[in-house]
Amino acid sequence: MTMHTDLITELEQATEQLVGAATGADWTLVETLQKRRRALIQRLGTDLKPETWSASERQRLQHILEQEGHAETRAINERTKVLRKLQRLRAAEDGERQTKPQDNPGSAHTAQRMRKAYGNPGQDQGGSKTS
């Protein structure tokens, strides 16, 4: 196998794992795989010239891009769901504060944990992005 083929094969494997992790909502693994993939992509970009890639290698890279798109779409959809849930929790907390003098500690704790994990809705956290 050539260096081209080895790097592309490693990138294919990492991308397949990335798609599986995104499908299973294992965002910690997605982040780890993104770091691995980023290193592979950098090696492809610095060590190899695109004009030396064969048609087969270009086709394999195109397939990798399509898989990345699926994983990224999954991540965006999941983040949207989490943000909507957080907004509902905030709205419920606001309603409870208006009707009751004491807050529901379970609801507040859940919202606090989600804020810590996902940041504030409407603000781009600059999370990992596929290359």
PDB file of C-alpha atoms in Angstrom:
ATOM      1  CA  MET A   1       0.000   0.000   0.000  1.00  0.00           C
ATOM      2  CA  THR A   2       1.125   3.546  -0.659  1.00  0.00           C
ATOM      3  CA  MET A   3       1.266   6.269   1.950  1.00  0.00           C
ATOM      4  CA  HIS A   4      -1.796   7.815   0.252  1.00  0.00           C
ATOM      5  CA  THR A   5      -3.761   4.622   0.640  1.00  0.00           C
ATOM      6  CA  ASP A   6      -2.682   4.044   4.244  1.00  0.00           C
ATOM      7  CA  LEU A   7      -3.675   7.555   5.342  1.00  0.00           C
ATOM      8  CA  ILE A   8      -6.983   7.412   3.493  1.00  0.00           C
ATOM      9  CA  THR A   9      -7.739   3.981   4.981  1.00  0.00           C
ATOM     10  CA  GLU A  10      -7.026   5.305   8.493  1.00  0.00           C
ATOM     11  CA  LEU A  11      -9.230   8.327   7.781  1.00  0.00           C
ATOM     12  CA  GLU A  12     -12.030   6.077   6.497  1.00  0.00           C
ATOM     13  CA  GLN A  13     -11.880   3.963   9.657  1.00  0.00           C
ATOM     14  CA  ALA A  14     -11.871   6.999  11.940  1.00  0.00           C
ATOM     15  CA  THR A  15     -14.775   8.527  10.006  1.00  0.00           C
ATOM     16  CA  GLU A  16     -16.823   5.314  10.213  1.00  0.00           C
ATOM     17  CA  GLN A  17     -16.223   5.283  13.975  1.00  0.00           C
ATOM     18  CA  LEU A  18     -17.192   8.966  14.106  1.00  0.00           C
ATOM     19  CA  VAL A  19     -20.505   8.281  12.371  1.00  0.00           C
ATOM     20  CA  GLY A  20     -21.192   5.386  14.754  1.00  0.00           C
ATOM     21  CA  ALA A  21     -20.386   7.521  17.790  1.00  0.00           C
ATOM     22  CA  ALA A  22     -22.588  10.364  16.530  1.00  0.00           C
ATOM     23  CA  THR A  23     -25.442   7.945  15.854  1.00  0.00           C
ATOM     24  CA  GLY A  24     -25.099   6.630  19.403  1.00  0.00           C
ATOM     25  CA  ALA A  25     -24.802  10.193  20.764  1.00  0.00           C
ATOM     26  CA  ASP A  26     -21.387   9.448  22.301  1.00  0.00           C
ATOM     27  CA  TRP A  27     -20.120  13.011  22.006  1.00  0.00           C
ATOM     28  CA  THR A  28     -16.993  12.369  24.078  1.00  0.00           C
ATOM     29  CA  LEU A  29     -15.913   9.718  21.588  1.00  0.00           C
ATOM     30  CA  VAL A  30     -16.860  12.014  18.694  1.00  0.00           C
ATOM     31  CA  GLU A  31     -14.521  14.663  20.087  1.00  0.00           C
ATOM     32  CA  THR A  32     -11.670  12.153  20.446  1.00  0.00           C
ATOM     33  CA  LEU A  33     -12.213  10.857  16.918  1.00  0.00           C
ATOM     34  CA  GLN A  34     -12.307  14.393  15.535  1.00  0.00           C
ATOM     35  CA  LYS A  35      -8.851  15.027  16.993  1.00  0.00           C
ATOM     36  CA  ARG A  36      -7.552  11.834  15.397  1.00  0.00           C
ATOM     37  CA  ARG A  37      -9.161  12.677  12.078  1.00  0.00           C
ATOM     38  CA  ARG A  38      -7.806  16.237  12.176  1.00  0.00           C
ATOM     39  CA  ALA A  39      -4.249  14.873  12.517  1.00  0.00           C
ATOM     40  CA  LEU A  40      -4.801  12.489   9.593  1.00  0.00           C
ATOM     41  CA  ILE A  41      -6.239  15.253   7.421  1.00  0.00           C
ATOM     42  CA  GLN A  42      -3.305  17.521   8.236  1.00  0.00           C
ATOM     43  CA  ARG A  43      -0.897  14.762   7.218  1.00  0.00           C
ATOM     44  CA  LEU A  44      -2.796  14.252   3.978  1.00  0.00           C
ATOM     45  CA  GLY A  45      -2.677  17.977   3.291  1.00  0.00           C
ATOM     46  CA  THR A  46       0.978  18.534   4.128  1.00  0.00           C
ATOM     47  CA  ASP A  47       2.645  15.282   3.106  1.00  0.00           C
ATOM     48  CA  LEU A  48       0.738  14.642  -0.097  1.00  0.00           C
ATOM     49  CA  LYS A  49      -0.192  16.779  -3.052  1.00  0.00           C
ATOM     50  CA  PRO A  50      -3.771  16.472  -4.340  1.00  0.00           C
ATOM     51  CA  GLU A  51      -2.533  16.227  -7.917  1.00  0.00           C
ATOM     52  CA  THR A  52      -0.836  12.928  -7.009  1.00  0.00           C
ATOM     53  CA  TRP A  53      -4.077  11.309  -5.816  1.00  0.00           C
ATOM     54  CA  SER A  54      -5.641   8.675  -8.046  1.00  0.00           C
ATOM     55  CA  ALA A  55      -9.279   8.781  -9.135  1.00  0.00           C
ATOM     56  CA  SER A  56     -10.005   5.959  -6.682  1.00  0.00           C
ATOM     57  CA  GLU A  57      -8.446   7.903  -3.796  1.00  0.00           C
ATOM     58  CA  ARG A  58     -10.415  11.007  -4.722  1.00  0.00           C
ATOM     59  CA  GLN A  59     -13.608   8.930  -4.739  1.00  0.00           C
ATOM     60  CA  ARG A  60     -12.782   7.509  -1.300  1.00  0.00           C
ATOM     61  CA  LEU A  61     -12.163  11.026   0.030  1.00  0.00           C
ATOM     62  CA  GLN A  62     -15.498  12.177  -1.428  1.00  0.00           C
ATOM     63  CA  HIS A  63     -17.237   9.330   0.423  1.00  0.00           C
ATOM     64  CA  ILE A  64     -15.501  10.417   3.639  1.00  0.00           C
ATOM     65  CA  LEU A  65     -16.858  13.948   3.125  1.00  0.00           C
ATOM     66  CA  GLU A  66     -20.375  12.550   2.747  1.00  0.00           C
ATOM     67  CA  GLN A  67     -20.015  10.545   5.966  1.00  0.00           C
ATOM     68  CA  GLU A  68     -18.761  13.660   7.770  1.00  0.00           C
ATOM     69  CA  GLY A  69     -21.873  15.465   6.608  1.00  0.00           C
ATOM     70  CA  HIS A  70     -24.091  12.802   8.172  1.00  0.00           C
ATOM     71  CA  ALA A  71     -22.230  12.983  11.485  1.00  0.00           C
ATOM     72  CA  GLU A  72     -22.314  16.783  11.509  1.00  0.00           C
ATOM     73  CA  THR A  73     -26.038  16.833  10.747  1.00  0.00           C
ATOM     74  CA  ARG A  74     -26.630  14.417  13.620  1.00  0.00           C
ATOM     75  CA  ALA A  75     -24.625  16.637  15.981  1.00  0.00           C
ATOM     76  CA  ILE A  76     -26.486  19.775  14.903  1.00  0.00           C
ATOM     77  CA  ASN A  77     -29.868  18.072  15.339  1.00  0.00           C
ATOM     78  CA  GLU A  78     -28.892  16.766  18.774  1.00  0.00           C
ATOM     79  CA  ARG A  79     -27.647  20.176  19.898  1.00  0.00           C
ATOM     80  CA  THR A  80     -30.885  21.756  18.698  1.00  0.00           C
ATOM     81  CA  LYS A  81     -32.909  19.251  20.757  1.00  0.00           C
ATOM     82  CA  VAL A  82     -30.819  19.973  23.854  1.00  0.00           C
ATOM     83  CA  LEU A  83     -31.156  23.734  23.402  1.00  0.00           C
ATOM     84  CA  ARG A  84     -34.931  23.438  23.020  1.00  0.00           C
ATOM     85  CA  LYS A  85     -35.135  21.330  26.170  1.00  0.00           C
ATOM     86  CA  LEU A  86     -33.031  23.868  28.034  1.00  0.00           C
ATOM     87  CA  GLN A  87     -35.291  26.677  26.847  1.00  0.00           C
ATOM     88  CA  ARG A  88     -38.367  24.744  28.045  1.00  0.00           C
ATOM     89  CA  LEU A  89     -36.706  24.174  31.418  1.00  0.00           C
ATOM     90  CA  ARG A  90     -35.884  27.864  31.714  1.00  0.00           C
ATOM     91  CA  ALA A  91     -39.440  28.798  30.807  1.00  0.00           C
ATOM     92  CA  ALA A  92     -40.762  26.325  33.384  1.00  0.00           C
ATOM     93  CA  GLU A  93     -38.406  27.742  36.015  1.00  0.00           C
ATOM     94  CA  ASP A  94     -39.567  31.268  35.219  1.00  0.00           C
ATOM     95  CA  GLY A  95     -43.186  30.144  35.544  1.00  0.00           C
ATOM     96  CA  GLU A  96     -42.483  28.429  38.871  1.00  0.00           C
ATOM     97  CA  ARG A  97     -40.780  31.529  40.230  1.00  0.00           C
ATOM     98  CA  GLN A  98     -43.811  33.607  39.365  1.00  0.00           C
ATOM     99  CA  THR A  99     -46.294  31.208  40.965  1.00  0.00           C
ATOM    100  CA  LYS A 100     -44.264  29.793  43.880  1.00  0.00           C
ATOM    101  CA  PRO A 101     -41.893  31.467  46.286  1.00  0.00           C
ATOM    102  CA  GLN A 102     -39.481  28.471  46.248  1.00  0.00           C
ATOM    103  CA  ASP A 103     -37.884  26.927  43.160  1.00  0.00           C
ATOM    104  CA  ASN A 104     -38.067  23.258  42.306  1.00  0.00           C
ATOM    105  CA  PRO A 105     -34.494  22.148  43.116  1.00  0.00           C
ATOM    106  CA  GLY A 106     -34.578  19.144  40.759  1.00  0.00           C
ATOM    107  CA  SER A 107     -35.517  21.264  37.773  1.00  0.00           C
ATOM    108  CA  ALA A 108     -32.983  23.961  38.635  1.00  0.00           C
ATOM    109  CA  HIS A 109     -30.250  21.370  39.082  1.00  0.00           C
ATOM    110  CA  THR A 110     -31.033  19.781  35.716  1.00  0.00           C
ATOM    111  CA  ALA A 111     -30.972  23.144  33.964  1.00  0.00           C
ATOM    112  CA  GLN A 112     -27.717  24.064  35.695  1.00  0.00           C
ATOM    113  CA  ARG A 113     -26.081  20.805  34.570  1.00  0.00           C
ATOM    114  CA  MET A 114     -27.269  21.334  30.987  1.00  0.00           C
ATOM    115  CA  ARG A 115     -25.978  24.927  30.985  1.00  0.00           C
ATOM    116  CA  LYS A 116     -22.609  23.726  32.205  1.00  0.00           C
ATOM    117  CA  ALA A 117     -22.470  20.950  29.604  1.00  0.00           C
ATOM    118  CA  TYR A 118     -23.764  22.872  26.608  1.00  0.00           C
ATOM    119  CA  GLY A 119     -23.250  26.549  27.348  1.00  0.00           C
ATOM    120  CA  ASN A 120     -25.850  29.207  26.802  1.00  0.00           C
ATOM    121  CA  PRO A 121     -28.318  28.805  23.924  1.00  0.00           C
ATOM    122  CA  GLY A 122     -27.882  31.282  21.148  1.00  0.00           C
ATOM    123  CA  GLN A 123     -24.144  31.562  21.714  1.00  0.00           C
ATOM    124  CA  ASP A 124     -21.842  29.637  19.417  1.00  0.00           C
ATOM    125  CA  GLN A 125     -19.478  27.681  21.611  1.00  0.00           C
ATOM    126  CA  GLY A 126     -17.066  27.041  18.742  1.00  0.00           C
ATOM    127  CA  GLY A 127     -17.284  23.284  19.249  1.00  0.00           C
ATOM    128  CA  SER A 128     -15.429  20.805  17.127  1.00  0.00           C
ATOM    129  CA  LYS A 129     -16.234  20.929  13.503  1.00  0.00           C
ATOM    130  CA  THR A 130     -15.530  18.392  10.853  1.00  0.00           C
ATOM    131  CA  SER A 131     -12.845  19.243   8.408  1.00  0.00           C
TER     132      SER A 131
END
